[in-house]
Amino acid sequence: MKKILLLYYISILLSSCTEKPQDNPSSHQKPLSSLSEYLLESGYEKIQMEKEKSGHLHLKGKINGVDANFILDTGAGLTIIETKRKNKFKMESKAAESTGTGAGGANLRMENSGKNTIEIGTIKLENHPLTLMNLNHVNNAFISLGIKETDGILGADILSNQEAIIDYNNLILYLKKQKNPADPTREK
């Protein structure tokens, strides 16, 4: 319900952005001039992305304090890290009971890794579970196109939890910042 109300408010905001604001002397609030301004004032983080030759959206972050390159994939259910980067990101893991599939790969062995810190912009997710999987099929395709290999795929687990909004036109990802756990107004 909260998301529906947010989308409703955003659609109203977008339609009102084209209208000239009425001069109301009793109002001391500055009218919002853009969706970006609204989202930033509503507690979202603005993360710039780049579009690769392949059409993939690329963004930077950190895993366990180490710089990482991600591809944004709204169709990926989980955030996946390339198995070969396990030592680079100081990750511990154990074999998963299931296998994974993706574009160009099937029955791929997966490993589960808990208690990781992932950072995107100023958003820091601690004790976050990640999945390790061989991404040769992805990186080989990137190499053939002259694109830098990716360390991982930012998936729907983080995008959903952080109430992501993607501005494709401006290549910006908005992620909702988490409230301070000690904040008594924090939603449960």
XYZ file of N, CA, C and O in Angstrom:
752
model
N 0.829 -1.183 0.000
C 0.000 0.000 0.000
C 0.875 1.248 0.000
O 0.603 2.202 -0.682
N 1.966 1.207 0.785
C 2.883 2.338 0.891
C 3.494 2.648 -0.476
O 3.608 3.801 -0.865
N 3.867 1.589 -1.234
C 4.471 1.783 -2.549
C 3.457 2.363 -3.527
O 3.799 3.198 -4.354
N 2.205 1.923 -3.437
C 1.163 2.437 -4.325
C 0.958 3.921 -4.062
O 0.847 4.716 -4.988
N 0.936 4.301 -2.774
C 0.780 5.713 -2.445
C 1.966 6.524 -2.940
O 1.796 7.641 -3.434
N 3.180 5.982 -2.829
C 4.356 6.664 -3.321
C 4.261 6.864 -4.830
O 4.513 7.949 -5.331
N 3.888 5.813 -5.561
C 3.749 5.929 -7.014
C 2.661 6.929 -7.378
O 2.804 7.701 -8.317
N 1.557 6.927 -6.638
C 0.478 7.878 -6.878
C 0.988 9.301 -6.668
O 0.762 10.185 -7.496
N 1.710 9.528 -5.579
C 2.238 10.848 -5.300
C 3.229 11.272 -6.381
O 3.223 12.413 -6.821
N 4.077 10.360 -6.826
C 5.053 10.676 -7.866
C 4.339 11.056 -9.156
O 4.718 12.020 -9.819
N 3.275 10.342 -9.521
C 2.553 10.676 -10.756
C 1.904 12.044 -10.641
O 1.889 12.819 -11.596
N 1.383 12.380 -9.464
C 0.809 13.714 -9.256
C 1.911 14.761 -9.347
O 1.745 15.805 -9.971
N 3.055 14.465 -8.741
C 4.180 15.390 -8.767
C 4.637 15.637 -10.195
O 4.871 16.770 -10.596
N 4.737 14.578 -10.981
C 5.171 14.723 -12.367
C 4.200 15.591 -13.159
O 4.616 16.435 -13.942
N 2.905 15.381 -12.965
C 1.937 16.184 -13.707
C 1.941 17.627 -13.221
O 1.712 18.546 -13.994
N 2.237 17.843 -11.955
C 2.246 19.209 -11.441
C 3.530 19.949 -11.782
O 3.570 21.173 -11.717
N 4.571 19.231 -12.168
C 5.825 19.889 -12.511
C 5.683 20.742 -13.763
O 6.435 21.680 -13.964
N 4.728 20.430 -14.620
C 4.532 21.197 -15.841
C 3.642 22.403 -15.615
O 3.593 23.294 -16.445
N 2.939 22.438 -14.515
C 2.063 23.559 -14.213
C 2.836 24.625 -13.449
O 3.724 24.334 -12.669
N 2.465 25.872 -13.683
C 3.078 26.968 -12.944
C 2.530 26.958 -11.521
O 1.321 26.967 -11.324
N 3.412 26.926 -10.512
C 2.920 26.910 -9.135
C 2.150 28.201 -8.831
O 2.543 29.275 -9.257
N 1.064 28.064 -8.092
C 0.271 29.222 -7.714
C 0.960 29.948 -6.572
O 1.534 29.331 -5.677
N 0.894 31.269 -6.631
C 1.506 32.078 -5.591
C 0.590 32.086 -4.376
O -0.523 32.604 -4.427
N 1.049 31.468 -3.305
C 0.255 31.392 -2.092
C 1.079 31.961 -0.947
O 2.002 31.312 -0.456
N 0.778 33.188 -0.513
C 1.598 33.806 0.530
C 1.563 33.062 1.853
O 2.484 33.181 2.647
N 0.520 32.276 2.105
C 0.451 31.557 3.385
C 1.326 30.309 3.386
O 1.560 29.713 4.416
N 1.803 29.923 2.219
C 2.642 28.723 2.134
C 4.109 29.119 2.226
O 4.584 29.948 1.477
N 4.834 28.506 3.155
C 6.250 28.807 3.322
C 7.131 27.707 2.742
O 8.335 27.787 2.838
N 6.498 26.680 2.158
C 7.270 25.593 1.580
C 7.617 25.921 0.136
O 6.790 26.440 -0.608
N 8.837 25.590 -0.237
C 9.282 25.768 -1.601
C 8.691 24.635 -2.444
O 8.792 23.470 -2.065
N 8.059 24.946 -3.588
C 7.510 23.866 -4.405
C 8.635 22.999 -4.980
O 9.716 23.497 -5.280
N 8.383 21.728 -5.080
C 9.377 20.814 -5.648
C 9.411 21.016 -7.157
O 8.377 21.087 -7.807
N 10.614 21.080 -7.699
C 10.736 21.354 -9.123
C 11.011 20.112 -9.957
O 10.957 20.166 -11.164
N 11.308 18.987 -9.303
C 11.620 17.804 -10.097
C 11.410 16.529 -9.284
O 11.356 16.566 -8.052
N 11.313 15.448 -10.003
C 11.212 14.142 -9.360
C 12.477 13.878 -8.544
O 12.401 13.382 -7.422
N 13.638 14.234 -9.084
C 14.896 14.032 -8.381
C 14.886 14.756 -7.034
O 15.255 14.183 -6.002
N 14.450 16.002 -7.035
C 14.397 16.774 -5.788
C 13.453 16.119 -4.793
O 13.762 16.011 -3.607
N 12.299 15.650 -5.274
C 11.341 14.979 -4.394
C 11.962 13.733 -3.767
O 11.858 13.509 -2.563
N 12.614 12.916 -4.591
C 13.196 11.672 -4.084
C 14.313 11.948 -3.080
O 14.401 11.280 -2.041
N 15.154 12.917 -3.364
C 16.236 13.246 -2.440
C 15.676 13.745 -1.111
O 16.162 13.372 -0.045
N 14.627 14.568 -1.162
C 14.008 15.058 0.070
C 13.243 13.952 0.797
O 12.960 14.076 1.985
N 12.908 12.870 0.086
C 12.179 11.747 0.683
C 13.110 10.659 1.186
O 12.662 9.556 1.487
N 14.408 10.933 1.226
C 15.353 9.984 1.812
C 15.970 8.994 0.845
O 16.405 7.915 1.251
N 16.033 9.346 -0.418
C 16.676 8.479 -1.399
C 18.103 8.934 -1.650
O 18.426 10.116 -1.537
N 18.950 7.989 -2.017
C 20.328 8.236 -2.430
C 20.351 8.226 -3.954
O 19.743 7.364 -4.588
N 21.063 9.152 -4.539
C 21.182 9.273 -5.997
C 22.512 8.657 -6.426
O 23.569 9.116 -6.004
N 22.454 7.614 -7.264
C 23.662 6.915 -7.701
C 23.749 7.002 -9.219
O 22.852 6.538 -9.936
N 24.822 7.589 -9.699
C 25.024 7.727 -11.136
C 25.458 6.391 -11.729
O 26.270 5.685 -11.144
N 24.895 6.058 -12.879
C 25.271 4.831 -13.584
C 25.852 5.207 -14.943
O 25.735 6.344 -15.388
N 26.447 4.233 -15.583
C 26.945 4.400 -16.945
C 26.317 3.319 -17.797
O 26.071 2.210 -17.317
N 26.080 3.624 -19.058
C 25.514 2.641 -19.978
C 26.638 2.072 -20.831
O 27.375 2.808 -21.480
N 26.784 0.760 -20.792
C 27.819 0.075 -21.568
C 27.377 -0.070 -23.029
O 26.195 0.059 -23.342
N 28.332 -0.369 -23.897
C 28.014 -0.616 -25.310
C 26.967 -1.710 -25.470
O 26.193 -1.705 -26.406
N 26.958 -2.637 -24.540
C 26.023 -3.765 -24.580
C 24.606 -3.347 -24.180
O 23.668 -4.125 -24.312
N 24.465 -2.123 -23.633
C 23.178 -1.658 -23.134
C 23.011 -1.881 -21.644
O 22.054 -1.386 -21.045
N 23.916 -2.615 -21.016
C 23.845 -2.864 -19.571
C 24.159 -1.593 -18.793
O 24.985 -0.780 -19.215
N 23.507 -1.458 -17.651
C 23.763 -0.330 -16.767
C 24.809 -0.736 -15.733
O 24.671 -1.753 -15.063
N 25.843 0.054 -15.623
C 26.993 -0.235 -14.776
C 27.039 0.779 -13.636
O 26.773 1.966 -13.838
N 27.362 0.297 -12.428
C 27.544 1.191 -11.296
C 28.644 0.668 -10.403
O 29.004 -0.509 -10.460
N 29.169 1.557 -9.593
C 30.264 1.199 -8.697
C 29.755 1.081 -7.268
O 28.771 1.706 -6.890
N 30.453 0.274 -6.494
C 30.119 0.092 -5.089
C 31.306 -0.516 -4.375
O 32.424 -0.490 -4.881
N 31.039 -1.094 -3.220
C 32.086 -1.772 -2.447
C 31.495 -3.026 -1.823
O 30.330 -3.037 -1.425
N 32.322 -4.040 -1.729
C 31.976 -5.252 -1.005
C 33.055 -5.453 0.041
O 34.246 -5.514 -0.298
N 32.643 -5.506 1.295
C 33.577 -5.671 2.406
C 34.740 -4.672 2.329
O 35.890 -5.018 2.582
N 34.427 -3.439 1.941
C 35.404 -2.362 1.879
C 36.244 -2.304 0.629
O 37.089 -1.423 0.488
N 36.039 -3.221 -0.320
C 36.845 -3.279 -1.539
C 35.992 -2.804 -2.721
O 34.842 -3.223 -2.882
N 36.569 -1.921 -3.559
C 35.855 -1.392 -4.718
C 35.351 -2.515 -5.616
O 36.061 -3.499 -5.862
N 34.120 -2.342 -6.106
C 33.487 -3.355 -6.950
C 32.732 -2.692 -8.100
O 32.225 -1.579 -7.953
N 32.676 -3.390 -9.223
C 31.914 -2.954 -10.383
C 30.717 -3.870 -10.537
O 30.867 -5.095 -10.559
N 29.531 -3.270 -10.647
C 28.300 -4.034 -10.765
C 27.579 -3.733 -12.069
O 27.678 -2.629 -12.604
N 26.823 -4.708 -12.505
C 25.842 -4.516 -13.560
C 24.488 -4.562 -12.870
O 24.234 -5.439 -12.036
N 23.609 -3.641 -13.207
C 22.259 -3.618 -12.651
C 21.396 -4.587 -13.451
O 21.365 -4.522 -14.679
N 20.716 -5.502 -12.762
C 19.854 -6.471 -13.451
C 18.568 -6.648 -12.654
O 18.536 -7.374 -11.661
N 17.504 -5.989 -13.108
C 16.222 -6.073 -12.409
C 15.615 -7.468 -12.493
O 14.755 -7.806 -11.692
N 16.081 -8.273 -13.431
C 15.559 -9.630 -13.583
C 16.289 -10.666 -12.743
O 15.850 -11.814 -12.635
N 17.400 -10.275 -12.151
C 18.148 -11.193 -11.284
C 17.525 -11.158 -9.894
O 17.433 -10.101 -9.285
N 17.115 -12.301 -9.397
C 16.457 -12.354 -8.092
C 17.388 -12.043 -6.939
O 16.955 -11.569 -5.897
N 18.665 -12.314 -7.121
C 19.659 -12.122 -6.064
C 20.819 -11.286 -6.570
O 21.064 -11.218 -7.778
N 21.557 -10.707 -5.644
C 22.808 -10.057 -6.002
C 23.869 -11.154 -6.058
O 24.035 -11.921 -5.111
N 24.519 -11.245 -7.207
C 25.473 -12.316 -7.490
C 26.877 -11.726 -7.593
O 27.079 -10.712 -8.251
N 27.835 -12.389 -6.987
C 29.241 -11.990 -7.071
C 30.001 -13.093 -7.810
O 29.773 -14.284 -7.575
N 30.883 -12.695 -8.710
C 31.710 -13.642 -9.465
C 32.531 -14.486 -8.494
O 33.229 -13.938 -7.631
N 32.424 -15.806 -8.618
C 33.110 -16.737 -7.716
C 34.608 -16.460 -7.625
O 35.199 -16.546 -6.549
N 35.223 -16.105 -8.747
C 36.672 -15.854 -8.765
C 37.074 -14.633 -7.944
O 38.248 -14.433 -7.672
N 36.108 -13.818 -7.536
C 36.401 -12.606 -6.765
C 36.249 -12.843 -5.248
O 36.351 -11.923 -4.452
N 36.011 -14.087 -4.874
C 35.781 -14.430 -3.467
C 36.913 -13.935 -2.567
O 36.670 -13.301 -1.534
N 38.155 -14.189 -2.938
C 39.294 -13.756 -2.115
C 39.478 -12.245 -2.163
O 39.797 -11.626 -1.152
N 39.270 -11.654 -3.330
C 39.388 -10.203 -3.474
C 38.484 -9.483 -2.474
O 38.887 -8.497 -1.868
N 37.264 -10.001 -2.302
C 36.289 -9.361 -1.430
C 36.247 -9.964 -0.020
O 35.347 -9.671 0.752
N 37.224 -10.799 0.294
C 37.350 -11.379 1.645
C 36.048 -12.045 2.087
O 35.533 -11.795 3.182
N 35.521 -12.897 1.225
C 34.239 -13.544 1.495
C 34.440 -14.991 1.926
O 35.297 -15.683 1.393
N 33.637 -15.412 2.878
C 33.577 -16.821 3.265
C 32.282 -17.362 2.681
O 31.283 -16.648 2.602
N 32.298 -18.634 2.272
C 31.087 -19.181 1.651
C 30.975 -20.672 1.872
O 31.931 -21.327 2.278
N 29.787 -21.180 1.589
C 29.561 -22.624 1.599
C 28.679 -22.956 0.395
O 27.897 -22.121 -0.074
N 28.802 -24.153 -0.091
C 28.053 -24.575 -1.277
C 26.550 -24.470 -1.028
O 26.057 -24.826 0.038
N 25.845 -23.982 -2.038
C 24.385 -23.889 -1.959
C 23.789 -25.214 -2.395
O 24.406 -25.976 -3.140
N 22.582 -25.490 -1.937
C 21.912 -26.735 -2.304
C 21.353 -26.699 -3.717
O 21.140 -27.732 -4.322
N 21.114 -25.506 -4.252
C 20.541 -25.388 -5.590
C 21.579 -24.842 -6.565
O 22.661 -24.417 -6.172
N 21.239 -24.874 -7.843
C 22.094 -24.305 -8.869
C 21.391 -23.081 -9.450
O 20.200 -22.874 -9.249
N 22.146 -22.273 -10.172
C 21.594 -21.058 -10.734
C 21.577 -21.077 -12.247
O 22.265 -21.877 -12.884
N 20.780 -20.211 -12.800
C 20.725 -20.034 -14.249
C 20.744 -18.544 -14.544
O 20.383 -17.716 -13.712
N 21.142 -18.221 -15.719
C 21.153 -16.829 -16.163
C 21.305 -16.814 -17.666
O 21.474 -17.862 -18.295
N 21.267 -15.635 -18.247
C 21.414 -15.518 -19.698
C 22.751 -16.143 -20.104
O 23.808 -15.702 -19.690
N 22.703 -17.189 -20.865
C 23.905 -17.844 -21.348
C 24.474 -18.900 -20.422
O 25.495 -19.490 -20.724
N 23.841 -19.172 -19.297
C 24.364 -20.166 -18.369
C 23.236 -20.904 -17.679
O 22.201 -20.337 -17.385
N 23.441 -22.208 -17.464
C 22.426 -23.016 -16.778
C 23.128 -23.991 -15.835
O 24.285 -24.352 -16.045
N 22.415 -24.411 -14.794
C 22.944 -25.348 -13.792
C 24.300 -24.911 -13.259
O 25.226 -25.701 -13.146
N 24.400 -23.631 -12.941
C 25.655 -23.086 -12.430
C 25.731 -23.291 -10.925
O 24.778 -23.019 -10.203
N 26.866 -23.776 -10.464
C 27.101 -24.011 -9.046
C 27.097 -22.679 -8.308
O 27.697 -21.704 -8.747
N 26.403 -22.639 -7.186
C 26.323 -21.419 -6.389
C 26.878 -21.671 -4.994
O 26.875 -22.799 -4.512
N 27.351 -20.594 -4.387
C 27.809 -20.624 -3.003
C 27.119 -19.484 -2.265
O 26.915 -18.406 -2.825
N 26.756 -19.733 -1.028
C 26.132 -18.710 -0.192
C 27.198 -18.084 0.701
O 28.028 -18.786 1.267
N 27.139 -16.766 0.812
C 28.083 -16.050 1.661
C 27.293 -15.051 2.506
O 26.625 -14.172 1.971
N 27.375 -15.200 3.807
C 26.644 -14.304 4.711
C 27.564 -13.269 5.321
O 28.781 -13.282 5.120
N 26.984 -12.369 6.046
C 27.719 -11.370 6.839
C 28.677 -10.523 6.005
O 29.819 -10.288 6.397
N 28.217 -10.065 4.852
C 29.005 -9.167 4.018
C 28.503 -7.743 4.190
O 27.347 -7.519 4.528
N 29.389 -6.801 3.917
C 29.002 -5.398 3.883
C 29.036 -4.970 2.429
O 30.049 -5.145 1.752
N 27.921 -4.441 1.959
C 27.854 -3.942 0.587
C 27.490 -2.464 0.652
O 26.605 -2.069 1.401
N 28.236 -1.672 -0.106
C 28.019 -0.231 -0.132
C 27.739 0.216 -1.554
O 28.455 -0.150 -2.483
N 26.700 1.029 -1.681
C 26.372 1.645 -2.961
C 26.052 3.096 -2.640
O 25.103 3.380 -1.909
N 26.881 4.001 -3.142
C 26.761 5.388 -2.715
C 27.038 5.449 -1.234
O 27.978 4.832 -0.732
N 26.185 6.153 -0.497
C 26.367 6.226 0.962
C 25.552 5.159 1.689
O 25.580 5.093 2.911
N 24.840 4.341 0.930
C 24.039 3.270 1.542
C 24.964 2.108 1.885
O 25.713 1.621 1.045
N 24.901 1.694 3.129
C 25.764 0.615 3.614
C 24.878 -0.464 4.218
O 24.195 -0.238 5.205
N 24.884 -1.640 3.599
C 24.104 -2.779 4.077
C 25.064 -3.743 4.761
O 25.949 -4.309 4.123
N 24.879 -3.921 6.063
C 25.777 -4.780 6.824
C 25.145 -6.141 7.050
O 23.926 -6.276 7.056
N 26.006 -7.160 7.222
C 25.565 -8.545 7.415
C 24.631 -8.996 6.307
O 23.632 -9.676 6.542
N 24.952 -8.592 5.087
C 24.091 -8.890 3.943
C 24.527 -10.200 3.270
O 25.698 -10.371 2.958
N 23.584 -11.105 3.050
C 23.937 -12.341 2.345
C 24.118 -12.067 0.853
O 23.371 -11.289 0.257
N 25.124 -12.692 0.278
C 25.385 -12.597 -1.161
C 25.560 -14.001 -1.713
O 25.871 -14.936 -0.974
N 25.378 -14.134 -3.005
C 25.533 -15.423 -3.667
C 26.708 -15.350 -4.620
O 26.827 -14.394 -5.395
N 27.573 -16.331 -4.548
C 28.708 -16.443 -5.469
C 28.332 -17.407 -6.589
O 27.749 -18.464 -6.332
N 28.668 -17.009 -7.817
C 28.377 -17.862 -8.969
C 29.373 -17.523 -10.081
O 29.796 -16.373 -10.207
N 29.727 -18.512 -10.872
C 30.627 -18.296 -11.988
C 29.924 -17.421 -13.034
O 28.865 -17.781 -13.539
N 30.530 -16.277 -13.327
C 29.963 -15.356 -14.311
C 30.785 -15.299 -15.593
O 30.781 -14.293 -16.302
N 31.475 -16.419 -15.902
C 32.268 -16.457 -17.138
C 31.426 -16.133 -18.365
O 31.878 -15.437 -19.280
N 30.200 -16.662 -18.415
C 29.337 -16.423 -19.578
C 29.045 -14.940 -19.766
O 28.959 -14.456 -20.887
N 28.942 -14.195 -18.687
C 28.703 -12.751 -18.750
C 29.995 -12.029 -19.115
O 30.033 -11.222 -20.052
N 31.061 -12.321 -18.375
C 32.320 -11.613 -18.595
C 32.949 -11.930 -19.944
O 33.558 -11.049 -20.557
N 32.808 -13.145 -20.445
C 33.324 -13.462 -21.776
C 32.600 -12.651 -22.847
O 33.215 -12.190 -23.820
N 31.305 -12.475 -22.688
C 30.540 -11.647 -23.629
C 31.017 -10.195 -23.548
O 31.181 -9.528 -24.577
N 31.258 -9.697 -22.332
C 31.735 -8.326 -22.177
C 33.110 -8.144 -22.817
O 33.358 -7.166 -23.516
N 34.005 -9.096 -22.578
C 35.348 -9.020 -23.153
C 35.269 -8.982 -24.675
O 35.964 -8.203 -25.324
N 34.393 -9.797 -25.260
C 34.269 -9.828 -26.727
C 33.770 -8.494 -27.287
O 34.002 -8.179 -28.445
N 33.071 -7.709 -26.449
C 32.581 -6.394 -26.870
C 33.524 -5.256 -26.463
O 33.228 -4.083 -26.701
N 34.644 -5.619 -25.804
C 35.583 -4.605 -25.353
C 35.127 -3.889 -24.089
O 35.517 -2.754 -23.825
N 34.292 -4.555 -23.298
C 33.771 -3.988 -22.054
C 34.508 -4.624 -20.879
O 34.799 -5.819 -20.885
N 34.771 -3.820 -19.863
C 35.430 -4.305 -18.659
C 34.574 -5.370 -17.973
O 33.348 -5.260 -17.920
N 35.235 -6.400 -17.446
C 34.534 -7.459 -16.719
C 33.802 -6.884 -15.505
O 34.204 -5.865 -14.957
N 32.746 -7.571 -15.080
C 31.998 -7.157 -13.902
C 32.353 -8.034 -12.716
O 32.671 -9.214 -12.879
N 32.306 -7.444 -11.530
C 32.526 -8.201 -10.298
C 31.245 -8.875 -9.845
O 31.283 -9.856 -9.110
N 30.116 -8.326 -10.267
C 28.855 -8.901 -9.821
C 27.652 -8.235 -10.456
O 27.764 -7.289 -11.223
N 26.511 -8.776 -10.086
C 25.235 -8.310 -10.608
C 24.385 -7.849 -9.433
O 24.109 -8.625 -8.523
N 24.006 -6.593 -9.459
C 23.124 -6.048 -8.432
C 21.704 -6.457 -8.789
O 21.188 -6.071 -9.830
N 21.096 -7.280 -7.926
C 19.807 -7.877 -8.235
C 18.638 -7.333 -7.451
O 18.761 -6.405 -6.641
N 17.497 -7.970 -7.675
C 16.219 -7.525 -7.114
C 16.167 -7.591 -5.600
O 15.371 -6.878 -4.991
N 17.007 -8.413 -4.957
C 16.982 -8.454 -3.489
C 17.302 -7.081 -2.914
O 16.568 -6.559 -2.076
N 18.354 -6.460 -3.384
C 18.726 -5.127 -2.902
C 17.807 -4.070 -3.503
O 17.357 -3.164 -2.803
N 17.495 -4.183 -4.797
C 16.640 -3.188 -5.441
C 15.277 -3.111 -4.770
O 14.756 -2.025 -4.522
N 14.695 -4.255 -4.431
C 13.382 -4.263 -3.761
C 13.484 -3.737 -2.341
O 12.674 -2.903 -1.921
N 14.458 -4.236 -1.586
C 14.604 -3.816 -0.184
C 14.867 -2.319 -0.047
O 14.458 -1.711 0.930
N 15.551 -1.738 -1.015
C 15.884 -0.315 -0.960
C 14.920 0.525 -1.802
O 15.201 1.688 -2.083
N 13.790 -0.079 -2.197
C 12.732 0.629 -2.931
C 13.293 1.404 -4.124
O 13.041 2.600 -4.315
N 14.066 0.711 -4.956
C 14.775 1.337 -6.074
C 13.830 1.983 -7.084
O 12.753 1.473 -7.376
N 14.293 3.116 -7.582
C 13.642 3.800 -8.700
C 14.750 4.062 -9.708
O 15.800 4.618 -9.371
N 14.517 3.641 -10.945
C 15.534 3.776 -11.986
C 15.104 4.861 -12.966
O 14.030 4.798 -13.547
N 15.971 5.845 -13.150
C 15.767 6.902 -14.144
C 16.663 6.553 -15.332
O 17.832 6.933 -15.371
N 16.096 5.805 -16.291
C 16.883 5.359 -17.445
C 17.365 6.534 -18.285
O 18.477 6.509 -18.813
N 16.525 7.547 -18.432
C 16.874 8.674 -19.285
C 18.138 9.374 -18.806
O 18.978 9.766 -19.606
N 18.278 9.530 -17.498
C 19.433 10.224 -16.932
C 20.465 9.276 -16.325
O 21.436 9.735 -15.723
N 20.242 7.965 -16.451
C 21.149 6.935 -15.934
C 21.418 7.111 -14.441
O 22.555 7.122 -13.978
N 20.330 7.250 -13.690
C 20.440 7.416 -12.245
C 19.618 6.338 -11.552
O 18.489 6.061 -11.933
N 20.210 5.740 -10.546
C 19.528 4.785 -9.681
C 19.287 5.485 -8.351
O 20.204 6.068 -7.771
N 18.040 5.464 -7.903
C 17.696 6.008 -6.590
C 17.420 4.838 -5.658
O 16.623 3.966 -5.988
N 18.098 4.809 -4.520
C 17.874 3.795 -3.499
C 17.472 4.486 -2.209
O 18.069 5.495 -1.819
N 16.473 3.929 -1.543
C 15.978 4.499 -0.290
C 16.996 4.238 0.805
O 17.457 3.115 0.990
N 17.344 5.296 1.517
C 18.268 5.153 2.647
C 17.521 4.501 3.793
O 16.334 4.709 3.970
N 18.221 3.710 4.586
C 17.613 3.082 5.752
C 17.648 4.064 6.901
O 18.607 4.812 7.062
N 16.614 4.010 7.733
C 16.605 4.838 8.928
C 17.547 4.238 9.958
O 17.792 3.044 9.972
N 18.019 5.080 10.815
C 18.884 4.655 11.904
C 18.105 3.694 12.809
O 17.028 4.033 13.270
N 18.625 2.476 13.060
C 17.909 1.513 13.906
C 17.564 2.058 15.285
O 16.615 1.621 15.911
N 18.309 3.022 15.794
C 18.024 3.589 17.105
C 16.907 4.640 17.043
O 16.443 5.109 18.064
N 16.485 5.009 15.826
C 15.451 6.021 15.637
C 14.098 5.471 16.082
O 13.614 4.480 15.545
N 13.437 6.088 17.072
C 12.166 5.568 17.580
C 11.030 5.672 16.552
O 10.027 4.997 16.686
N 11.207 6.480 15.505
C 10.163 6.603 14.476
C 10.343 5.577 13.367
O 9.584 5.552 12.415
N 11.318 4.731 13.509
C 11.614 3.725 12.495
C 10.432 2.785 12.300
O 9.846 2.309 13.252
N 10.118 2.515 10.991
C 9.024 1.595 10.688
C 9.437 0.172 11.010
O 10.592 -0.194 10.892
N 8.449 -0.622 11.397
C 8.753 -2.022 11.734
C 8.161 -2.924 10.694
O 7.263 -2.674 10.033
